[in-house]
Short mmCIF file of C-alpha atoms and ligand atoms in Angstrom, two decimals:
data_model
loop_
_atom_site.label_atom_id
_atom_site.label_comp_id
_atom_site.label_asym_id
_atom_site.label_seq_id
_atom_site.Cartn_x
_atom_site.Cartn_y
_atom_site.Cartn_z
CA MET J 1 119.56 100.56 85.79
CA SER J 2 122.39 102.95 85.07
CA PRO J 3 122.65 102.20 81.30
CA ALA J 4 119.14 103.55 80.71
CA ALA J 5 119.98 106.71 82.62
CA SER J 6 123.11 107.23 80.52
CA ARG J 7 121.05 106.91 77.29
CA ILE J 8 118.96 109.90 78.23
CA PRO J 9 119.82 112.51 75.63
CA ARG J 10 118.40 115.92 76.53
CA ARG J 11 117.03 117.57 79.62
CA PRO J 12 115.01 118.86 81.33
CA LEU J 13 112.09 116.57 80.70
CA GLN J 14 108.96 118.69 80.75
CA LEU J 15 106.05 117.05 82.54
CA ASP J 16 102.76 118.92 82.44
CA VAL J 17 99.93 117.70 84.65
CA PHE J 18 96.37 118.91 84.17
CA THR J 19 94.41 118.53 87.37
CA LEU J 20 91.66 119.95 89.55
CA VAL J 21 93.93 120.00 92.59
CA PRO J 22 97.39 121.43 91.75
CA HIS J 23 97.99 122.04 95.47
CA ALA J 24 97.81 118.29 96.12
CA TYR J 25 101.20 117.90 94.41
CA ALA J 26 103.00 119.99 97.04
CA TRP J 27 103.87 116.91 99.06
CA LEU J 28 105.23 115.08 96.02
CA THR J 29 107.43 117.98 94.96
CA GLU J 30 108.97 118.20 98.42
CA GLN J 31 109.99 114.54 98.42
CA ARG J 32 113.00 112.88 96.90
CA PRO J 33 113.54 112.00 94.15
CA VAL J 34 111.17 114.55 92.60
CA ALA J 35 112.56 117.41 94.73
CA THR J 36 116.10 116.47 93.73
CA VAL J 37 115.57 116.71 89.98
CA LEU J 38 113.08 119.59 89.90
CA GLY J 39 114.51 122.58 88.11
CA SER J 40 117.40 120.61 86.63
CA GLU J 41 116.39 117.32 85.02
CA LEU J 42 112.66 117.77 85.48
CA ASP J 43 110.40 120.69 84.70
CA LEU J 44 107.06 119.86 86.35
CA ARG J 45 104.19 122.18 85.52
CA LEU J 46 100.75 121.92 87.10
CA PHE J 47 97.70 123.32 85.33
CA SER J 48 94.23 123.60 86.80
CA TYR J 49 91.33 122.80 84.49
CA ARG J 50 89.36 125.41 86.43
CA ASP J 51 91.77 128.18 85.45
CA HIS J 52 91.00 127.52 81.78
CA THR J 53 87.37 126.46 81.74
CA PRO J 54 85.17 128.46 79.36
CA LEU J 55 82.19 127.67 81.59
CA ARG J 56 80.83 129.80 84.37
CA ALA J 57 81.62 129.31 88.04
CA GLY J 58 84.62 127.12 87.31
CA GLN J 59 82.50 124.25 86.01
CA VAL J 60 84.56 121.42 84.55
CA ASP J 61 82.29 118.36 84.56
CA ASP J 62 78.73 117.44 83.84
CA ALA J 63 76.14 114.69 84.21
CA PRO J 64 76.54 111.70 81.89
CA TYR J 65 74.36 111.45 78.79
CA GLY J 66 72.04 108.49 79.15
CA GLY J 67 71.73 109.08 82.87
CA GLY J 68 73.42 107.44 85.78
CA ALA J 69 75.47 108.49 88.73
CA GLY J 70 78.54 110.67 88.83
CA MET J 71 80.03 113.48 86.81
CA VAL J 72 82.11 113.33 83.65
CA LEU J 73 85.03 115.63 82.78
CA ARG J 74 83.96 117.78 79.80
CA VAL J 75 85.74 117.67 76.46
CA ASP J 76 85.36 121.42 75.85
CA VAL J 77 87.04 122.16 79.19
CA VAL J 78 90.04 119.95 78.48
CA ALA J 79 90.32 121.26 74.91
CA ALA J 80 90.28 124.85 76.19
CA ALA J 81 92.99 124.07 78.73
CA LEU J 82 95.24 122.44 76.10
CA ASP J 83 94.59 125.29 73.64
CA THR J 84 95.52 127.91 76.21
CA VAL J 85 98.70 126.21 77.34
CA TYR J 86 99.94 124.91 73.97
CA GLY J 87 98.13 127.17 71.47
CA GLY J 88 96.44 124.15 69.89
CA VAL J 89 96.89 120.41 69.76
CA PRO J 90 100.33 119.62 71.16
CA SER J 91 102.77 117.58 69.08
CA HIS J 92 104.07 115.67 72.10
CA ARG J 93 102.46 112.79 74.03
CA VAL J 94 99.26 113.60 75.84
CA ILE J 95 98.37 110.75 78.18
CA ALA J 96 95.03 110.22 79.89
CA LEU J 97 95.27 108.39 83.20
CA THR J 98 92.45 105.91 83.24
CA PRO J 99 91.76 102.35 84.43
CA GLN J 100 91.10 101.50 80.76
CA GLY J 101 94.66 102.49 79.81
CA ARG J 102 97.80 100.54 78.98
CA GLN J 103 99.23 99.04 82.14
CA LEU J 104 102.14 100.98 83.64
CA THR J 105 105.25 98.81 83.92
CA GLN J 106 108.93 99.63 84.37
CA ARG J 107 109.29 99.16 80.60
CA VAL J 108 106.66 101.84 80.01
CA VAL J 109 108.46 104.11 82.49
CA GLU J 110 111.74 103.66 80.59
CA GLU J 111 109.87 104.60 77.41
CA LEU J 112 108.42 107.73 79.01
CA VAL J 113 111.82 108.86 80.29
CA GLU J 114 112.99 109.09 76.69
CA GLU J 115 110.35 111.73 75.87
CA GLU J 116 111.13 115.46 75.82
CA THR J 117 107.66 116.59 76.87
CA ILE J 118 104.72 114.67 78.33
CA THR J 119 101.28 115.87 79.29
CA LEU J 120 99.28 113.89 81.84
CA LEU J 121 95.53 114.37 82.04
CA THR J 122 93.76 113.44 85.26
CA ALA J 123 90.05 112.98 85.93
CA ARG J 124 87.84 112.12 88.88
CA PHE J 125 84.31 110.86 89.57
CA GLU J 126 83.17 108.91 86.47
CA GLY J 127 86.23 109.94 84.47
CA PHE J 128 86.76 111.45 81.01
CA ASP J 129 84.25 112.19 78.27
CA GLU J 130 85.46 109.55 75.80
CA ARG J 131 86.09 112.24 73.15
CA ILE J 132 88.96 113.52 75.29
CA VAL J 133 90.65 110.13 75.04
CA GLU J 134 89.84 109.71 71.33
CA HIS J 135 90.67 113.17 70.03
CA LEU J 136 92.88 115.02 72.51
CA CYS J 137 95.17 112.25 73.75
CA THR J 138 97.87 110.20 72.10
CA ASP J 139 97.56 107.33 74.56
CA THR J 140 96.30 106.17 77.93
CA ILE J 141 97.92 104.68 81.01
CA SER J 142 96.50 102.70 83.90
CA VAL J 143 98.58 102.39 87.07
CA GLY J 144 97.01 99.03 87.85
CA PRO J 145 93.92 96.83 87.55
CA TYR J 146 91.96 98.55 90.28
CA VAL J 147 89.97 101.78 90.56
CA LEU J 148 91.33 104.82 92.39
CA SER J 149 89.20 107.80 93.30
CA ASN J 150 91.09 110.28 91.17
CA GLY J 151 93.75 110.55 88.51
CA ASP J 152 96.04 112.61 90.72
CA LEU J 153 97.17 109.55 92.63
CA SER J 154 97.93 107.92 89.28
CA ALA J 155 99.73 111.01 87.97
CA MET J 156 101.91 111.11 91.08
CA VAL J 157 102.85 107.48 90.56
CA VAL J 158 103.91 108.26 86.99
CA VAL J 159 105.80 111.43 87.97
CA ASP J 160 107.69 109.62 90.74
CA ALA J 161 108.53 106.61 88.57
CA ILE J 162 109.90 108.92 85.86
CA ALA J 163 111.76 111.17 88.30
CA ARG J 164 113.76 108.35 89.85
CA ARG J 165 115.04 107.39 86.40
CA LEU J 166 116.49 110.85 85.72
CA PRO J 167 120.22 111.46 86.22
CA GLY J 168 121.11 112.51 89.76
CA ALA J 169 117.73 111.54 91.18
CA LEU J 170 119.09 108.77 93.38
CA ALA J 171 122.16 108.41 95.51
CA GLU J 172 125.06 106.86 93.64
CA GLY J 173 124.42 103.15 93.11
CA SER J 174 120.98 102.96 94.69
CA GLY J 175 119.20 102.96 91.33
CA GLU J 176 121.23 100.03 90.08
CA LEU J 177 119.93 96.47 90.14
CA GLU J 178 116.45 97.57 91.07
CA SER J 179 113.40 95.37 90.78
CA PHE J 180 112.08 95.05 87.20
CA SER J 181 115.35 96.33 85.69
CA GLU J 182 116.93 94.79 82.60
CA GLU J 183 119.95 94.01 84.78
CA LEU J 184 117.78 91.74 86.93
CA GLY J 185 116.07 90.26 83.87
CA GLY J 186 112.86 91.99 84.96
CA GLY J 187 113.02 90.13 88.29
CA LEU J 188 112.71 91.34 91.86
CA GLU J 189 115.59 92.63 93.92
CA HIS J 190 117.28 90.54 96.62
CA PRO J 191 116.15 90.96 100.28
CA HIS J 192 117.75 93.65 102.49
CA TYR J 193 118.73 93.50 106.16
CA THR J 194 120.08 96.01 108.70
CA ARG J 195 120.94 96.09 112.43
CA PRO J 196 120.36 94.29 114.72
CA SER J 197 121.93 91.17 113.25
CA GLU J 198 119.65 89.07 115.44
CA PHE J 199 116.19 89.95 116.75
CA ARG J 200 113.89 87.49 118.54
CA GLY J 201 116.07 84.73 117.19
CA TRP J 202 115.64 85.94 113.59
CA ARG J 203 119.17 86.03 112.23
CA VAL J 204 120.55 87.94 109.29
CA PRO J 205 122.17 85.50 106.79
CA ASP J 206 125.77 84.94 107.91
CA VAL J 207 127.21 85.76 104.52
CA LEU J 208 126.00 89.37 104.80
CA LEU J 209 127.99 89.78 108.03
CA SER J 210 131.11 88.12 106.63
CA GLY J 211 132.67 91.23 105.08
CA ASP J 212 133.44 89.15 101.97
CA HIS J 213 132.19 91.38 99.15
CA GLY J 214 132.48 88.62 96.56
CA LYS J 215 130.31 86.24 98.59
CA VAL J 216 127.83 89.01 99.37
CA GLU J 217 127.54 89.81 95.66
CA THR J 218 127.01 86.13 94.82
CA TRP J 219 124.39 85.80 97.57
CA ARG J 220 122.55 88.85 96.26
CA ARG J 221 122.57 87.53 92.68
CA ASP J 222 121.33 84.17 93.91
CA HIS J 223 118.48 85.79 95.78
CA VAL J 224 117.01 87.81 92.93
CA ARG J 225 113.39 86.73 92.88
C1 SAM N 301 86.71 106.79 90.08
S1 SAM N 301 87.80 106.78 88.72
C2 SAM N 301 86.71 106.44 87.38
C3 SAM N 301 86.44 105.01 87.22
C4 SAM N 301 85.58 104.69 86.02
N1 SAM N 301 84.22 105.10 86.23
C5 SAM N 301 85.65 103.21 85.73
O1 SAM N 301 84.81 102.46 86.24
O2 SAM N 301 86.58 102.80 85.01
C6 SAM N 301 88.19 108.48 88.50
C7 SAM N 301 89.51 108.75 87.83
O3 SAM N 301 90.57 108.24 88.61
C8 SAM N 301 91.66 107.90 87.75
N2 SAM N 301 91.96 106.48 87.94
C9 SAM N 301 91.30 105.60 88.71
N3 SAM N 301 91.86 104.39 88.66
C10 SAM N 301 92.92 104.49 87.85
C11 SAM N 301 93.91 103.57 87.41
N4 SAM N 301 93.89 102.29 87.77
N5 SAM N 301 94.88 104.02 86.58
C12 SAM N 301 94.90 105.31 86.19
N6 SAM N 301 93.99 106.23 86.58
C13 SAM N 301 93.01 105.83 87.39
C14 SAM N 301 91.23 108.20 86.33
O4 SAM N 301 91.68 109.50 85.96
C15 SAM N 301 89.72 108.14 86.46
O5 SAM N 301 89.08 108.85 85.44
#
């Protein structure tokens, strides 16, 4: 995937995540590749809705109109948070993470990497007041056709997928020929093996032990799935 990385024009990419649990991102920011690019290629900022809520006692959500279970993230809370941080409606992409969103694919990740600034909005319980999606966001992303318990897991998926596409995020060569890349025609990477060469009678393909780089390369190309 190196050509995409070399197209990237300006850095750092600023990623702003609005969340109820900024501390939950500590693990992510300590891990590669996010840790590697933080402060150079990636500027990750975490904002708590609670720090900006105009409501008392840190309230951020409320019961749904029409009744029913769960709590809904309030539009006035999210608007206040965006106003405080950006001084109004931002001109960059503001993305709500929701199961109703556009499916995240590697192609979408490549598109996001080209942005200068991205804001990710997370929710929990029943999700967003729909006016947040309609009036405060530019678009929506779903990380898959299933329901997670909170948008922070989804945001971390997006942050990690973006981070590994930034220059210097991965060891030389390890980001090339990855699954879903243009180089593999969107296909899946070949299988990998390591020592021992035989275990319980399960042998590593002979060609990978041959030391013949040409044959290994051909085998790998032939085993793209
Ligand atoms: C329990 S979910 C809300 C599910 C919602 N009531 C529904 O049925 O579609 C709470 C939050 O987790 C996040 N979330 C859950 N699944 C997601 C997914 N597949 N993609 C992106 N975000 C997701 C969203 O921020 C969502 O608002």
